[in-house]
Amino acid sequence: MIFRYRVSLPGIKGFARVYEVKAGTTLYSFHKQMRADMDFPQDQLVLFKAMDKNGAVVARYGIFDLGAGTIDSVTIDRTVKDGITSFVYFYDTTNVKSVIVTLEGEAEPRPGAVYPLLVETKGPNPVDFENGYVAYEDLPDDKKKPMSVSDDDDDFDDDEDDEDTDEDGDEDGEEIYAEDEDNAE
């Protein structure tokens, strides 16, 4: 069985990653794939804070057993059976940096695919948002500008100097010959 998970950032529409994960995959394997795909730091302790459909925290999974098991012993199938519908995945616990991982449902197996499999991406990696990147979708409405060129745009004038240049960009229209063709005249 394959499950589909969406990774998102709280309050940011310009970022998403969608993964398909086998039921028998451990949280540790899922963590390693997300870390590789999103350039998360490799020297940090990680934590999966598991929540049920009501948003209540029902378990915490880490490298060390915090009471519900370790990330290398807990499988995706077990979390689904336990009613866990989302995680807050702390990829940098020291600096409290996290993403939200939400179960979207089941997916059809892909022949020859290696799981966990990244199947959809939107926007740059989370570190870019930390460094001040703002996606167009996340701009306030008064800051959004149409993406078309208007007639009164000073930066673009398609009529400027078109009459003086030919296809090669020569302004005087003089033909240029290769060196071996100069003697042919």
XYZ file of C-alpha atoms in Angstrom:
185
model
C 0.000 0.000 0.000
C 1.208 3.500 -0.874
C 0.288 6.638 1.072
C 0.467 10.225 -0.186
C 1.780 13.010 2.073
C 1.879 16.779 1.485
C 4.678 18.801 3.071
C 3.865 22.468 3.675
C 4.991 25.503 5.624
C 2.522 27.183 8.004
C 0.933 30.238 6.388
C 2.927 29.953 3.128
C 1.093 29.139 -0.109
C 4.216 29.278 -2.281
C 5.747 26.047 -0.951
C 4.704 22.394 -1.174
C 6.205 18.966 -1.659
C 4.164 15.819 -2.201
C 5.554 12.366 -1.428
C 4.325 8.866 -2.016
C 5.517 6.500 0.700
C 5.183 2.717 1.092
C 3.264 1.535 4.151
C 6.301 -0.354 5.482
C 8.633 2.667 5.264
C 10.003 3.863 8.595
C 9.802 7.473 9.654
C 13.607 7.435 9.558
C 13.649 6.545 5.835
C 11.030 9.209 5.160
C 13.107 11.723 7.139
C 16.247 10.888 5.129
C 14.414 11.442 1.833
C 12.922 14.767 2.922
C 16.295 15.900 4.275
C 17.965 15.113 0.940
C 15.243 16.684 -1.222
C 14.864 19.899 0.774
C 18.496 20.443 1.834
C 17.785 20.180 5.548
C 20.872 20.196 7.806
C 22.335 16.753 8.394
C 23.788 17.449 11.827
C 20.498 18.077 13.652
C 18.292 15.926 15.832
C 14.846 15.502 14.289
C 11.398 14.973 15.730
C 8.033 13.917 14.329
C 5.219 15.345 16.466
C 2.197 13.220 15.503
C -1.356 14.576 15.539
C -4.790 13.051 15.072
C -7.634 14.418 12.900
C -8.607 16.867 15.679
C -5.084 18.324 15.851
C -4.329 16.778 19.243
C -0.763 15.581 19.776
C -0.874 11.806 20.194
C 2.807 10.846 19.962
C 6.343 12.118 19.513
C 8.885 10.117 17.546
C 12.583 10.900 17.675
C 15.972 9.297 17.330
C 15.645 8.455 21.017
C 12.507 6.765 22.325
C 10.220 9.458 23.732
C 7.596 6.925 24.752
C 5.983 6.024 21.404
C 8.984 4.451 19.649
C 11.965 5.637 17.648
C 11.828 6.904 14.078
C 13.767 3.865 12.876
C 11.199 1.465 14.358
C 7.893 3.212 13.591
C 6.406 2.618 10.130
C 4.024 4.754 8.107
C 1.479 1.926 8.279
C 1.590 1.960 12.087
C 0.996 5.720 12.229
C -1.984 5.444 9.860
C -3.451 2.607 11.932
C -2.947 4.736 15.075
C -5.092 7.498 13.523
C -2.241 9.940 12.892
C -3.223 12.305 10.073
C -0.368 14.801 10.255
C 3.040 15.503 11.705
C 4.993 18.569 12.579
C 8.405 17.442 11.362
C 11.164 19.357 13.156
C 14.174 19.155 10.854
C 16.179 21.459 13.126
C 15.072 21.061 16.733
C 17.768 23.399 18.058
C 16.356 26.350 16.085
C 12.739 25.091 16.177
C 12.425 24.847 12.373
C 9.695 22.612 11.044
C 7.358 21.702 8.212
C 3.889 20.194 8.305
C 3.472 16.698 6.844
C -0.176 15.834 6.137
C -1.636 12.499 5.049
C -3.692 13.011 1.886
C -4.730 9.394 1.364
C -3.724 6.373 -0.632
C -1.980 6.397 -4.012
C -1.590 3.916 -6.836
C 1.751 2.079 -6.886
C 4.121 3.160 -9.658
C 5.902 0.249 -11.353
C 9.661 0.461 -10.846
C 9.467 3.415 -8.434
C 11.770 3.673 -5.431
C 9.939 4.928 -2.362
C 9.686 7.402 -0.656
C 9.103 9.195 -3.938
C 8.860 12.958 -4.440
C 6.010 13.404 -6.939
C 5.245 17.130 -6.817
C 7.160 20.295 -5.971
C 6.182 23.924 -5.618
C 8.503 26.769 -4.708
C 12.038 26.771 -3.365
C 13.244 24.885 -0.294
C 12.210 26.067 3.197
C 15.612 27.658 3.867
C 14.892 30.189 1.095
C 11.732 31.313 2.891
C 13.785 31.706 6.085
C 16.156 33.968 4.137
C 13.380 36.331 3.062
C 11.981 34.772 -0.134
C 8.309 35.609 -0.648
C 6.264 33.691 -3.216
C 3.857 35.618 -5.452
C 0.891 33.810 -3.862
C 1.984 35.047 -0.442
C 2.255 38.735 -1.346
C -0.441 41.068 -0.010
C -2.975 41.970 -2.718
C -1.760 45.576 -2.873
C 1.775 44.369 -3.741
C 0.731 42.058 -6.579
C 1.179 43.504 -10.037
C -0.025 42.007 -13.296
C 2.618 40.067 -15.187
C 1.884 41.701 -18.583
C 3.656 44.458 -20.489
C 1.609 47.654 -20.760
C 1.713 50.276 -23.509
C 3.186 52.905 -21.213
C 6.030 50.720 -19.916
C 9.258 52.720 -20.248
C 11.477 49.638 -19.963
C 10.142 48.015 -23.108
C 9.754 49.718 -26.458
C 9.584 47.341 -29.390
C 9.710 50.150 -31.993
C 13.063 51.543 -30.879
C 15.824 51.385 -33.563
C 14.297 48.419 -35.431
C 14.657 50.161 -38.802
C 18.443 50.538 -38.521
C 19.364 46.909 -37.845
C 19.184 43.811 -39.992
C 18.865 40.239 -38.724
C 22.561 40.000 -37.783
C 22.470 43.202 -35.764
C 24.571 45.230 -38.235
C 23.361 48.800 -38.171
C 24.507 49.851 -41.653
C 23.293 46.741 -43.463
C 26.777 45.947 -44.852
C 27.333 42.284 -45.648
C 30.188 40.555 -43.897
C 32.015 37.671 -45.597
C 34.244 35.013 -44.151
C 37.995 35.453 -44.831
C 38.151 32.823 -47.571
C 35.286 34.476 -49.426
C 37.113 37.868 -49.664
C 39.351 36.589 -52.473
C 36.385 35.339 -54.508
C 35.407 38.875 -55.626
